[in-house]
Amino acid sequence: MNKPAIVNCPTCDTKFEWTEAFPFRPFCTDRCKQIDFGDWATERFSIAGEPCLDPSKLGEEE
Ligand SMILES: [Zn+2]
């Protein structure tokens, strides 16, 4: 008989069995999956944000 592997959820570090009982693996629950994806998306957006030139600052050298 094969024993299911025990894995740790990357989000909450809960140990659970790698079986059909956990369809959201490698996360223990759908919630943990959403949390991890949210972190990833937030990081992406923060990198994308660059300050724009402020039009009111142009022409001040005159
Ligand atoms: Zn979890």
mmCIF file of C-alpha atoms and ligand atoms in Angstrom:
data_model
loop_
_atom_site.group_PDB
_atom_site.id
_atom_site.type_symbol
_atom_site.label_atom_id
_atom_site.label_comp_id
_atom_site.label_asym_id
_atom_site.label_seq_id
_atom_site.Cartn_x
_atom_site.Cartn_y
_atom_site.Cartn_z
ATOM 1 C CA MET A 1 0.000 0.000 0.000
ATOM 2 C CA ASN A 2 1.207 3.485 -0.850
ATOM 3 C CA LYS A 3 1.233 5.975 1.929
ATOM 4 C CA PRO A 4 0.312 9.482 0.748
ATOM 5 C CA ALA A 5 3.113 12.018 0.981
ATOM 6 C CA ILE A 6 2.886 14.604 3.724
ATOM 7 C CA VAL A 7 3.450 18.133 2.435
ATOM 8 C CA ASN A 8 3.465 21.567 4.017
ATOM 9 C CA CYS A 9 1.111 24.236 2.756
ATOM 10 C CA PRO A 10 3.298 27.103 1.393
ATOM 11 C CA THR A 11 0.927 29.688 2.844
ATOM 12 C CA CYS A 12 0.113 28.545 6.373
ATOM 13 C CA ASP A 13 2.645 25.732 6.835
ATOM 14 C CA THR A 14 -0.039 23.212 7.754
ATOM 15 C CA LYS A 15 0.917 19.595 7.142
ATOM 16 C CA PHE A 16 -1.524 17.606 5.058
ATOM 17 C CA GLU A 17 -1.606 14.478 2.916
ATOM 18 C CA TRP A 18 -1.063 14.801 -0.815
ATOM 19 C CA THR A 19 -4.321 13.108 -1.783
ATOM 20 C CA GLU A 20 -7.505 13.744 -3.689
ATOM 21 C CA ALA A 21 -8.967 15.023 -0.444
ATOM 22 C CA PHE A 22 -7.024 18.239 -1.009
ATOM 23 C CA PRO A 23 -7.842 19.511 -4.515
ATOM 24 C CA PHE A 24 -6.024 22.797 -3.892
ATOM 25 C CA ARG A 25 -2.609 21.240 -3.236
ATOM 26 C CA PRO A 26 0.117 22.272 -2.857
ATOM 27 C CA PHE A 27 -2.139 24.489 -0.734
ATOM 28 C CA CYS A 28 -4.251 22.994 2.050
ATOM 29 C CA THR A 29 -7.329 25.022 1.166
ATOM 30 C CA ASP A 30 -8.717 27.327 -1.494
ATOM 31 C CA ARG A 31 -8.189 30.202 0.938
ATOM 32 C CA CYS A 32 -4.461 29.565 1.177
ATOM 33 C CA LYS A 33 -4.263 29.365 -2.591
ATOM 34 C CA GLN A 34 -5.971 32.755 -2.936
ATOM 35 C CA ILE A 35 -3.705 34.319 -0.323
ATOM 36 C CA ASP A 36 -0.588 33.152 -2.110
ATOM 37 C CA PHE A 37 -1.835 34.402 -5.455
ATOM 38 C CA GLY A 38 -2.756 37.737 -3.885
ATOM 39 C CA ASP A 39 0.769 38.227 -2.565
ATOM 40 C CA TRP A 40 2.214 37.458 -5.958
ATOM 41 C CA ALA A 41 -0.131 39.908 -7.723
ATOM 42 C CA THR A 42 0.591 42.688 -5.240
ATOM 43 C CA GLU A 43 4.307 42.289 -5.774
ATOM 44 C CA ARG A 44 3.842 42.497 -9.517
ATOM 45 C CA PHE A 45 1.831 45.706 -9.342
ATOM 46 C CA SER A 46 4.325 47.409 -7.028
ATOM 47 C CA ILE A 47 7.111 46.746 -9.517
ATOM 48 C CA ALA A 48 5.038 48.090 -12.406
ATOM 49 C CA GLY A 49 4.308 51.422 -10.726
ATOM 50 C CA GLU A 50 6.701 54.160 -11.852
ATOM 51 C CA PRO A 51 6.362 57.826 -10.967
ATOM 52 C CA CYS A 52 5.150 60.023 -13.796
ATOM 53 C CA LEU A 53 6.670 63.365 -14.657
ATOM 54 C CA ASP A 54 4.859 66.137 -12.861
ATOM 55 C CA PRO A 55 3.775 68.699 -15.516
ATOM 56 C CA SER A 56 3.676 71.486 -12.929
ATOM 57 C CA LYS A 57 7.423 71.066 -12.353
ATOM 58 C CA LEU A 58 8.266 71.675 -16.023
ATOM 59 C CA GLY A 59 9.376 75.127 -17.058
ATOM 60 C CA GLU A 60 10.558 76.153 -13.592
ATOM 61 C CA GLU A 61 14.018 76.953 -14.898
ATOM 62 C CA GLU A 62 12.866 79.984 -16.830
HETATM 63 ZN ZN ZN B 1 -2.702 26.447 4.137
#
